[in-house]
Every structure is written in C-alpha cells, then in structure tokens.
PDB file of C-alpha atoms in Angstrom:
ATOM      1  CA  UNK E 506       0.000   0.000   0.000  1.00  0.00           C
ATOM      2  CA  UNK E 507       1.146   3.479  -1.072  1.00  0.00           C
ATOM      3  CA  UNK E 508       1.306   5.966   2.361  1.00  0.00           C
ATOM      4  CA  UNK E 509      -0.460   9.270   1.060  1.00  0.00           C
ATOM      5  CA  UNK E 510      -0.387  12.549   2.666  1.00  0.00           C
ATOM      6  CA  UNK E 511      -3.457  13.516   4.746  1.00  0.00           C
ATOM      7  CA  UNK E 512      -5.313  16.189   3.704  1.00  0.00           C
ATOM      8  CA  UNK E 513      -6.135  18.999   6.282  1.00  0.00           C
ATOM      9  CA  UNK E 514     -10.297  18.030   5.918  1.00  0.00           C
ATOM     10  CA  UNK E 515      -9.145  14.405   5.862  1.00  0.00           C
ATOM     11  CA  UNK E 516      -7.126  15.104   8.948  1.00  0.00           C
ATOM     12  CA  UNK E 517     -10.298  17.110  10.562  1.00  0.00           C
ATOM     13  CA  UNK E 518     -12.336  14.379  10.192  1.00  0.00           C
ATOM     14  CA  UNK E 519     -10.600  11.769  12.154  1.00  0.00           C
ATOM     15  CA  UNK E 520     -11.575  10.809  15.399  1.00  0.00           C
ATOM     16  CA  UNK E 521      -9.345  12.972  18.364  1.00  0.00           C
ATOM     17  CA  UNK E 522      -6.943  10.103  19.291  1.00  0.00           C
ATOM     18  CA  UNK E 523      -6.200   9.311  15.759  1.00  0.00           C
ATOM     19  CA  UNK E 524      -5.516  12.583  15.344  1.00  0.00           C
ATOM     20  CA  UNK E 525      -3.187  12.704  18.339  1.00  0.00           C
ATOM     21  CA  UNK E 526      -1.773   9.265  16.927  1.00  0.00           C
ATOM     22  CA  UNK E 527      -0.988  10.672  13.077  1.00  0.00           C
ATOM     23  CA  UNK E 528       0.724  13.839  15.085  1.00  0.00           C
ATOM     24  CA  UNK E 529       2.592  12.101  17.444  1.00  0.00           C
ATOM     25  CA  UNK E 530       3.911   9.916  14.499  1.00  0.00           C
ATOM     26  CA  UNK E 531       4.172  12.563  11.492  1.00  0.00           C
ATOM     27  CA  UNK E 532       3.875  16.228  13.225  1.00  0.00           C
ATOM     28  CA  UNK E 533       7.477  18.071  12.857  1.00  0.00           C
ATOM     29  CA  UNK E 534       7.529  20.815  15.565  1.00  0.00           C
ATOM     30  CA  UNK E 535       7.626  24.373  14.794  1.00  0.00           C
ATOM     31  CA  UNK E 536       7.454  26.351  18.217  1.00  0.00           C
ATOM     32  CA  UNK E 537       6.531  25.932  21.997  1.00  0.00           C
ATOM     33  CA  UNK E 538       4.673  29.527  23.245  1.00  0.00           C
ATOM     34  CA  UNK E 539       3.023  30.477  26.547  1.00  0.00           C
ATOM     35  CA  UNK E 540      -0.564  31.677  26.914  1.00  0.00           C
ATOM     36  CA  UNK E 541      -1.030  32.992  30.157  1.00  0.00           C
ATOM     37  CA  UNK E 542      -0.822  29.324  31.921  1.00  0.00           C
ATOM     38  CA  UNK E 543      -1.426  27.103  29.319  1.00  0.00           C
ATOM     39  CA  UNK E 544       1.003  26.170  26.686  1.00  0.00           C
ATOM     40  CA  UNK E 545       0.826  25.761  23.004  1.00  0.00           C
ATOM     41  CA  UNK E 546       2.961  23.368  20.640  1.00  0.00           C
ATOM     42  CA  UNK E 547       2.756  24.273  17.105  1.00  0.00           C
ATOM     43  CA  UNK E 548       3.578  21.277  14.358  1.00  0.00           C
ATOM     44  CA  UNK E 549       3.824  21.283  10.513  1.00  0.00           C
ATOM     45  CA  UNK E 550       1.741  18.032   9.126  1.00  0.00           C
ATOM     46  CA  UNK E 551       1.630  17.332   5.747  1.00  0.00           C
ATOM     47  CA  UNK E 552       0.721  20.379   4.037  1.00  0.00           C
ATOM     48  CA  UNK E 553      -1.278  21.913   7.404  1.00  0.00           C
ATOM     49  CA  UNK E 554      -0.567  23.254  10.710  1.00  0.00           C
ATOM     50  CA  UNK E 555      -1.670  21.845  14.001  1.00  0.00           C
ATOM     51  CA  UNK E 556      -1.471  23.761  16.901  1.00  0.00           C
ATOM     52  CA  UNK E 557      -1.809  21.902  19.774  1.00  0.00           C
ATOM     53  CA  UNK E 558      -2.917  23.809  23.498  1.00  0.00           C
ATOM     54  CA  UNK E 559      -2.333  22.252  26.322  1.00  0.00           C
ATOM     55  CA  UNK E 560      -4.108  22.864  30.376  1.00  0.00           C
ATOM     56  CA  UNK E 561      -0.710  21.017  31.393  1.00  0.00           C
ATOM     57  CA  UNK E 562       2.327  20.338  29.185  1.00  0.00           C
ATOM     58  CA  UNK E 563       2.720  17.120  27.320  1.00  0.00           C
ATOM     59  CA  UNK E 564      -0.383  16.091  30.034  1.00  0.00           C
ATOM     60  CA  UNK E 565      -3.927  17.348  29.222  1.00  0.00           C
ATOM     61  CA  UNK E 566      -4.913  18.651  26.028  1.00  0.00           C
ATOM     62  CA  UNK E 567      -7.565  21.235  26.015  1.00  0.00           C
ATOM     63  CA  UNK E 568      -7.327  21.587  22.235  1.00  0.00           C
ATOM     64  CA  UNK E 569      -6.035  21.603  19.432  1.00  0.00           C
ATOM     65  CA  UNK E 570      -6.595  23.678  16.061  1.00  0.00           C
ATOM     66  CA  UNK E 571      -5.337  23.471  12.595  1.00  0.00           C
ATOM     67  CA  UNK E 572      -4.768  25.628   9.227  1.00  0.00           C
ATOM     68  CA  UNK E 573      -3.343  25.589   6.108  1.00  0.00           C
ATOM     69  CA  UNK E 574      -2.433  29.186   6.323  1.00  0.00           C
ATOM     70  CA  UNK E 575       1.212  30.334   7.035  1.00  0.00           C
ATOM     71  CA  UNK E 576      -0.018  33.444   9.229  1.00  0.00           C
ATOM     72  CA  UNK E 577      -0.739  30.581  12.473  1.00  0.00           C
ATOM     73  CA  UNK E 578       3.389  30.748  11.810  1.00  0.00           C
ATOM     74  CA  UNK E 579       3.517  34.351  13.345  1.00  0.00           C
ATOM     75  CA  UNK E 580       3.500  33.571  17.038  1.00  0.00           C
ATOM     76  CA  UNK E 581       6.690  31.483  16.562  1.00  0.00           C
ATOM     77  CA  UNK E 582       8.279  33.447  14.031  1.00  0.00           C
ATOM     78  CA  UNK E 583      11.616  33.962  16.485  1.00  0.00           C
ATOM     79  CA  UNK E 584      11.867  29.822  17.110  1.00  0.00           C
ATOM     80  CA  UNK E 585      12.037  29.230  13.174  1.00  0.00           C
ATOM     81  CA  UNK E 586      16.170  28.537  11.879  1.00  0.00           C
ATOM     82  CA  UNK E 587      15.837  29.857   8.849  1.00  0.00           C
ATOM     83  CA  UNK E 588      18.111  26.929   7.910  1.00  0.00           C
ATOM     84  CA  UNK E 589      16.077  24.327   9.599  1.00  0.00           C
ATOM     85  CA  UNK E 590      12.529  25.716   7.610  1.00  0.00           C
ATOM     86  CA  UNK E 591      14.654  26.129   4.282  1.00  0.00           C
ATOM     87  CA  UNK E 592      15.588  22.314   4.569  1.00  0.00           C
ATOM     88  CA  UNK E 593      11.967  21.701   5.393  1.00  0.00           C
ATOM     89  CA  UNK E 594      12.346  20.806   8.981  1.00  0.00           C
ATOM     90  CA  UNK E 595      12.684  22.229  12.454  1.00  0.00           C
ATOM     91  CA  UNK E 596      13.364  19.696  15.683  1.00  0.00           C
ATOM     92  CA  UNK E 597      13.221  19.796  19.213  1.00  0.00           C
TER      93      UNK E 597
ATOM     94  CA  UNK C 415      26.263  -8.783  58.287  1.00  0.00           C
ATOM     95  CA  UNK C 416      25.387  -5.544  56.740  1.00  0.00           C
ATOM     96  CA  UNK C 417      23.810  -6.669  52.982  1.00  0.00           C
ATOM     97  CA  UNK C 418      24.460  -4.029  50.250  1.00  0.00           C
ATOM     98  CA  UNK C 419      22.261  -3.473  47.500  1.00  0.00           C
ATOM     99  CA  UNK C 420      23.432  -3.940  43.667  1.00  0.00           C
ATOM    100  CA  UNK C 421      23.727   0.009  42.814  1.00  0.00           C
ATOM    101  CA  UNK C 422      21.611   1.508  40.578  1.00  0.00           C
ATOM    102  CA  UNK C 423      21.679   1.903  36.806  1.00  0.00           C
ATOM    103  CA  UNK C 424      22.398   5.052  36.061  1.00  0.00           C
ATOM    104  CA  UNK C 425      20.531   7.016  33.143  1.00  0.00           C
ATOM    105  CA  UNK C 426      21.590  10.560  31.697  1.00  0.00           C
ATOM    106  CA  UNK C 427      19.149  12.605  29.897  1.00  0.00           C
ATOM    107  CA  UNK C 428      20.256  16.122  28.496  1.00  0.00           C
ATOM    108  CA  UNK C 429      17.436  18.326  27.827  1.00  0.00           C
ATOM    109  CA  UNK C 430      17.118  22.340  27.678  1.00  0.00           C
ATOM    110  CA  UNK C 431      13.496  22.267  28.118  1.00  0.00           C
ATOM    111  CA  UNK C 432      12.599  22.361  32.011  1.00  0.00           C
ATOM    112  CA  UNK C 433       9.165  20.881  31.245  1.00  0.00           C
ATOM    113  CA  UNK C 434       9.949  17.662  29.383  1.00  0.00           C
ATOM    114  CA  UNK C 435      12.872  17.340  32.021  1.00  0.00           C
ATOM    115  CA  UNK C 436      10.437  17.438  34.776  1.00  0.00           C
ATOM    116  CA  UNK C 437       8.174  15.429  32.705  1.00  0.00           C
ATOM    117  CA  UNK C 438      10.278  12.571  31.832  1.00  0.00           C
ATOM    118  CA  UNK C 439      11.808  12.827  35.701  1.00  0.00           C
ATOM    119  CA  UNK C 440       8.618  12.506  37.342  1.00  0.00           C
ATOM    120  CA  UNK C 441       7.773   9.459  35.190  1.00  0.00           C
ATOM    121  CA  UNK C 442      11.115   7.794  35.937  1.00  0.00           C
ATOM    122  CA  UNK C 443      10.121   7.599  39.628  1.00  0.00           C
ATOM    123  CA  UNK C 444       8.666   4.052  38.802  1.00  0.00           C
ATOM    124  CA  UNK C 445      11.446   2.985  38.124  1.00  0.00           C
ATOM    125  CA  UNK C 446      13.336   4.626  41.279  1.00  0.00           C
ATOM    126  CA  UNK C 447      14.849   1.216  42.801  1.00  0.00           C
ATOM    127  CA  UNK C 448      16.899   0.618  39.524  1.00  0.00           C
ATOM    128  CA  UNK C 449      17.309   3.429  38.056  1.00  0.00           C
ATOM    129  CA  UNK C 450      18.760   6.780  38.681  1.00  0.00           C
ATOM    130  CA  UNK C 451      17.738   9.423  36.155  1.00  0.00           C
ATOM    131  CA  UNK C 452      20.789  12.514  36.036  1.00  0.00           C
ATOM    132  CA  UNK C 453      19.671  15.346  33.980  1.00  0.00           C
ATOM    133  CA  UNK C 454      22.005  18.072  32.401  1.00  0.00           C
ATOM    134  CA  UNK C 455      20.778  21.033  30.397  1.00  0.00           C
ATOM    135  CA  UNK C 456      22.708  20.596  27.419  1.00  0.00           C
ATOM    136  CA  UNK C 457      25.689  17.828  25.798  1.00  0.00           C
ATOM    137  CA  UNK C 458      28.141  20.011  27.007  1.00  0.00           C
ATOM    138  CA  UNK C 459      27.096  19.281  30.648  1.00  0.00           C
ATOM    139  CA  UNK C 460      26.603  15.866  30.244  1.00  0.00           C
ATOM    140  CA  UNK C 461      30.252  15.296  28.793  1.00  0.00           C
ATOM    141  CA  UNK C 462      31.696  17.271  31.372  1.00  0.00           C
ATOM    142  CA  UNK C 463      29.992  15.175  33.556  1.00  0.00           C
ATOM    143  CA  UNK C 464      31.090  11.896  32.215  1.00  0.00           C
ATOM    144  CA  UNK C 465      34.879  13.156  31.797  1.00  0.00           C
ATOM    145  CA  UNK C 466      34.614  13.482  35.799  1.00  0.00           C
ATOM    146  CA  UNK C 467      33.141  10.139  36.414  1.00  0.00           C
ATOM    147  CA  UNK C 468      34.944   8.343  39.478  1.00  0.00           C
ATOM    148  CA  UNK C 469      35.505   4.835  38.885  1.00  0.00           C
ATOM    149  CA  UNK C 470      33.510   4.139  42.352  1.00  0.00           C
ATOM    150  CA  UNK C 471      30.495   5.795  40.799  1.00  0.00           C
ATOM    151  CA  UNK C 472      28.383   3.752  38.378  1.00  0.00           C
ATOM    152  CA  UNK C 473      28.597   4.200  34.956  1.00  0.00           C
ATOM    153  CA  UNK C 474      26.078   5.017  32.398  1.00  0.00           C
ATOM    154  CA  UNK C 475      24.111   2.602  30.981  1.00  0.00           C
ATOM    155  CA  UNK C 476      21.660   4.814  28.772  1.00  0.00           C
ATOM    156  CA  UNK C 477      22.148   8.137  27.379  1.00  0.00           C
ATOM    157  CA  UNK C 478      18.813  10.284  26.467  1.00  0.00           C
ATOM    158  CA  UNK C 479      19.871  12.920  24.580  1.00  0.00           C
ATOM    159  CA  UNK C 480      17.351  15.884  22.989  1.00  0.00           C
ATOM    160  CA  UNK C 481      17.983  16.631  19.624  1.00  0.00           C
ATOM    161  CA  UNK C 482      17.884  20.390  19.821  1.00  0.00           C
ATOM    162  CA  UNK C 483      19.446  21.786  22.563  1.00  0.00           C
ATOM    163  CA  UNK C 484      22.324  24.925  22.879  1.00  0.00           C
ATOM    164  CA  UNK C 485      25.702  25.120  22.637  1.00  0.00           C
ATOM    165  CA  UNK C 486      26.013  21.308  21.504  1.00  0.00           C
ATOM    166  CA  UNK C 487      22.784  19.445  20.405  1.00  0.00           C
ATOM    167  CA  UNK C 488      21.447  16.055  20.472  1.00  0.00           C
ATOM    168  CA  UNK C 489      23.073  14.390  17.221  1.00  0.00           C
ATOM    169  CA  UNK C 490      26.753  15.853  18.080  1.00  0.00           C
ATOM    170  CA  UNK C 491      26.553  14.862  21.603  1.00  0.00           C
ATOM    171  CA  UNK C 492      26.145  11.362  20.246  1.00  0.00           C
ATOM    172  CA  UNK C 493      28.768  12.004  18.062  1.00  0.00           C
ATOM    173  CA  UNK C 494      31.207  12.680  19.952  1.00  0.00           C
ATOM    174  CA  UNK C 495      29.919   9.845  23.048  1.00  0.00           C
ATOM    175  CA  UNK C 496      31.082   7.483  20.201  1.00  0.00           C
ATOM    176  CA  UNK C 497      34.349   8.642  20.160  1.00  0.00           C
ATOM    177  CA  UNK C 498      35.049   8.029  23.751  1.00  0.00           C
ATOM    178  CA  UNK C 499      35.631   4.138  23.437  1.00  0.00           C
ATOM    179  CA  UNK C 500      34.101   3.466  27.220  1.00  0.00           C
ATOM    180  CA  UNK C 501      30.921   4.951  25.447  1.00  0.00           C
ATOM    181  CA  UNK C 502      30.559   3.184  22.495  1.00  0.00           C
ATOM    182  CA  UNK C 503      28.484   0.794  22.782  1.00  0.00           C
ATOM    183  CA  UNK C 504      26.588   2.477  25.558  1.00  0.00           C
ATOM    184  CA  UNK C 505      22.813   2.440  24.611  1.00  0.00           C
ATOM    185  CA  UNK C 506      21.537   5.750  23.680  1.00  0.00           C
ATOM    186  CA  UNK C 507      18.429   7.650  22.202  1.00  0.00           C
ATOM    187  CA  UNK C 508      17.642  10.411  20.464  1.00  0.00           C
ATOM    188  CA  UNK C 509      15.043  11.951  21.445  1.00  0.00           C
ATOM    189  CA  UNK C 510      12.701  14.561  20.100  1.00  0.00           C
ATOM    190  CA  UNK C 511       9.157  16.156  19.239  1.00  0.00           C
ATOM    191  CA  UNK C 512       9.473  15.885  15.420  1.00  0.00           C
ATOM    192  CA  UNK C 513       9.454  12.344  13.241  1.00  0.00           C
ATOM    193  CA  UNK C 514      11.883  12.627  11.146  1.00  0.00           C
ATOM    194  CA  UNK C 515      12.930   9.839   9.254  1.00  0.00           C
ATOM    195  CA  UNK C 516      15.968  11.485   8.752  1.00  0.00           C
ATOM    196  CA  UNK C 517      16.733  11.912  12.583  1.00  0.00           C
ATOM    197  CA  UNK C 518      16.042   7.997  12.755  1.00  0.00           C
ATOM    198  CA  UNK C 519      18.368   7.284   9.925  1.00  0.00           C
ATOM    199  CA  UNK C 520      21.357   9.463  12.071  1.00  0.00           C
ATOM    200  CA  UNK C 521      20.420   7.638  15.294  1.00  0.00           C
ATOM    201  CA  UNK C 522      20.553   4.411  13.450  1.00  0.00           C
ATOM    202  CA  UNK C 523      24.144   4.927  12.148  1.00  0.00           C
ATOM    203  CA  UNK C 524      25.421   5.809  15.174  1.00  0.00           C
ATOM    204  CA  UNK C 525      24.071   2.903  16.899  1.00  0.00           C
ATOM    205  CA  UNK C 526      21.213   4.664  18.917  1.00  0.00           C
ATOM    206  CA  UNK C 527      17.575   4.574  19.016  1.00  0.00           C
ATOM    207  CA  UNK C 528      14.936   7.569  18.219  1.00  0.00           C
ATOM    208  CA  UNK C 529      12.137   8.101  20.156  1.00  0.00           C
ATOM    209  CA  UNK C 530       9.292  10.621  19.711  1.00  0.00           C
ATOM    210  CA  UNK C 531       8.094  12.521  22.751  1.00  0.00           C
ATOM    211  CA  UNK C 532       4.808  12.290  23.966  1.00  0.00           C
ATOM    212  CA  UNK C 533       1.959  14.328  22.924  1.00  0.00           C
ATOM    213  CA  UNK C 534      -0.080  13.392  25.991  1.00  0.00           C
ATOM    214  CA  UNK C 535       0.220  12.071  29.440  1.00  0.00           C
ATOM    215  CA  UNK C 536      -1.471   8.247  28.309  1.00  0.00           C
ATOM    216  CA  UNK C 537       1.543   7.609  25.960  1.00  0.00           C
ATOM    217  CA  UNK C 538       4.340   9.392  28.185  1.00  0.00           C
ATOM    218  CA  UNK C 539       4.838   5.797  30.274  1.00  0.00           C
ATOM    219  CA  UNK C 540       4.709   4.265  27.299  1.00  0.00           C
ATOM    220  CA  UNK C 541       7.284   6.167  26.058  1.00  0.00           C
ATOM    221  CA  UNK C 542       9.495   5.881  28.849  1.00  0.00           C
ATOM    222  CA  UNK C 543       8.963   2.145  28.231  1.00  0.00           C
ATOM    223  CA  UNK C 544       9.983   2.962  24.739  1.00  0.00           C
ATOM    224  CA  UNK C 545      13.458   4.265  26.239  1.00  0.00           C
ATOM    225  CA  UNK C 546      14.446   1.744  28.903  1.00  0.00           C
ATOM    226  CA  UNK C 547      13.658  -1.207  26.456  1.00  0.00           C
ATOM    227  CA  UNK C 548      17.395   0.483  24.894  1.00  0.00           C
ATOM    228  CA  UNK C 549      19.149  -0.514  27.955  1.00  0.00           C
ATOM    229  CA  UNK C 550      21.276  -3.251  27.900  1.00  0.00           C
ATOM    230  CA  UNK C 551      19.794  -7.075  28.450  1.00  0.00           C
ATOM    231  CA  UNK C 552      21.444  -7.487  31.785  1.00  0.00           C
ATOM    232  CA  UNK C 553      20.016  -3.513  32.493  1.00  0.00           C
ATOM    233  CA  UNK C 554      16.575  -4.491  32.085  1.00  0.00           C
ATOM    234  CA  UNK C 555      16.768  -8.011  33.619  1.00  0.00           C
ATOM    235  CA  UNK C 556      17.896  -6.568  36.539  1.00  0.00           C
ATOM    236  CA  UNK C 557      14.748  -3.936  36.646  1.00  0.00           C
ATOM    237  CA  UNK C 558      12.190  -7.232  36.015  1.00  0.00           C
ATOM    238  CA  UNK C 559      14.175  -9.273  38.531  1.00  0.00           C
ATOM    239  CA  UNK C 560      13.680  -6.481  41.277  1.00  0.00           C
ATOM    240  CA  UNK C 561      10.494  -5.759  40.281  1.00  0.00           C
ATOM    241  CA  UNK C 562       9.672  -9.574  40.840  1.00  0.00           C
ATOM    242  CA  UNK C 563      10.947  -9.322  44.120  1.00  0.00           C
ATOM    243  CA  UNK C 564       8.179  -7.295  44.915  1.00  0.00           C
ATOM    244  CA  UNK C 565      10.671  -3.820  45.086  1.00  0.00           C
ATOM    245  CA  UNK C 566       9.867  -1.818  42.284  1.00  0.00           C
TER     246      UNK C 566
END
C-alpha cells in the first residue's frame, strides 16, 4: 500500500486520538509559546498546521486547532532557523 | 552482616526544556529502585559530567539525549559519546518532538535509538517504556528481577 499525505479536511475528520496518533507519528515541531498558563505546541503536518494547546504540558490537552495558512506561523516566528525551515524541517 | 544493595543503573538525559525534564523525571520515579535518572541542560554538561566520572560511581548505561538543545545538540553529543571508546556501545536515544525519518536514519548509524516525545500524558509511560527497552539485556533483567521481588 502506497502511504499518502493527509489532507487537512481528511485530517479534521478523524476521530481525536487518531488525530493525536498521526501527530505524534508525522507532526514536525515548529514552536513551543506560553498563553497565560497554558502552553501551546505548534507542528507542521503534511501540508497543514496543528497547533496543539495544552491545560498542562505534554499532560492534558484542552485543544487543538489546525490551518493551512502560514499566518498561524507568526507567534513562533523567532523559534524558526531559517536553515532548519529552508531544509523543510525544524526539531526539538 | 550488613547486605548491600546492587547500585543503581544510572541514566543521563540532556534536555534544555525544564518541562519535558520534569516530565520525563517525574515518570522515571517508577522505576526509582533501579534506576537513577541525572539530567544536564545541554551535551556540554553531560560530557563534562562523564569526563569526571569516578571509577567508584556507576557508569552510564543509557544516554537520552534531545535533539535540539544549545551550545552542543542532540546528534553531536552522540557524536562525539562514540568517540570516547568506554561509550561506544553504551545504549543511547535520540530523542525529540518531530518524526523525522531522517533523525532515525542518524540515530541508526550511530548505533542509537529515536524516540518521539509524547503528545499526551497516556503515551508518556509508554514512552518511557519505549526508552528503557534500549538498555542493555542485563540492564533491564535486573529492573524485572527487582520488580519480581516485589521492590519496584
């Protein structure tokens, strides 16, 4: 069987813990940022975003959101190497 | 007769994020009888740390090692561990919060494992399971046999 990319609807439409399952397996981090107390985790997926926001790190999940645009890139613009997103990749 | 207990297996994990430090501590703590977790915020600190070893203290017998970290990251720490000949076939792993194929490839060539970081808490003992299952067969018999025993 051929793997194929996800799209971002195909992606939306899975249930949560798949979702959680094809991130943990595929995501490629972007950025960790604070929100007051919770913390967010931003990944590149395929050809999408998924930011993840957590009520405690790497613990509970309070949600998670996702876009195709490049502007959910601004919060982390000072974590991006510029060589690291040129070679299509950034890793923590 | 005073009786004294094999000493622990040490583990050292070099991280520069507090939270997954804290995170991956606090879920070493089931495995406190056998193991003892050292943390160090970077590769510099951990090979400083290994240079000083005494031979009365135990020696390493798993390197964790985050791939981006200051000063020197994840993938030339394990570099240069493989130069050291007392390190070379130490167990180590890689680990990180991307999948990269290509970051498994590296580990792979320099004889380590790669191991994604957990997105939640249900796979972070997992993951830790993930990790120890790199120690060494004598490492992880000795973890089973104590927690047989009824100590771990």
């Amino acid at each position: 069987m051929t793997k194929r990319a996800l799209s971002l609807t195909e992606f939306i439409d899975l249930p949560q813990d798949v979702q959680f399952d094809v991130l943990h397996k595929h995501g490629v981090y972007v950025g960790k940022r604070k929100i007051d107390e919770k913390t967010a985790v931003l990944f590149q997926l395929h050809g999408f975003y998924v930011e993840v926001f957590y009520k405690q790190y790497r613990k509970l999940i309070e949600s998670i959101s996702t876009s195709a645009s490049t502007e959910i890139l601004l919060p982390y613009l000072d974590q991006i190497s510029i060589k690291g997103f040129n070679e299509g990749k950034k890793e923590k | 007769m005073t009786q004294s207990l094999p000493p622990k297996s040490l583990v050292l994990y070099a991280d520069d994020d507090p939270e997954d430090i804290e995170l991956i501590s606090e879920a070493f703590l089931s495995y406190s009888q056998n193991i003892e977790l050292m943390t160090f915020p970077d590769g510099v600190e951990l090979l400083n740390f290994i240079e000083s070893i005494d031979p009365f203290h135990a020696s390493p017998c798993l390197f964790i090692l985050d791939i981006n970290m200051p000063r020197l990251n994840g993938k030339e720490t394990l570099q240069r561990l493989r130069t050291i000949e007392s390190f070379i076939d130490v167990p180590a792993v890689l680990f990180s919060t991307s999948s990269l194929p290509a970051d498994a490839v590296f580990a792979q060539s320099f004889n380590a494992g790669f191991v994604t970081k957990p997105l939640h808490t249900n796979q972070v003992y997992v993951i830790v399971d993930q990790i120890i299952e790199h120690c060494s067969e004598d490492v992880k018999k000795n973890i089973r046999g104590r927690r047989n025993n009824g100590n771990g």
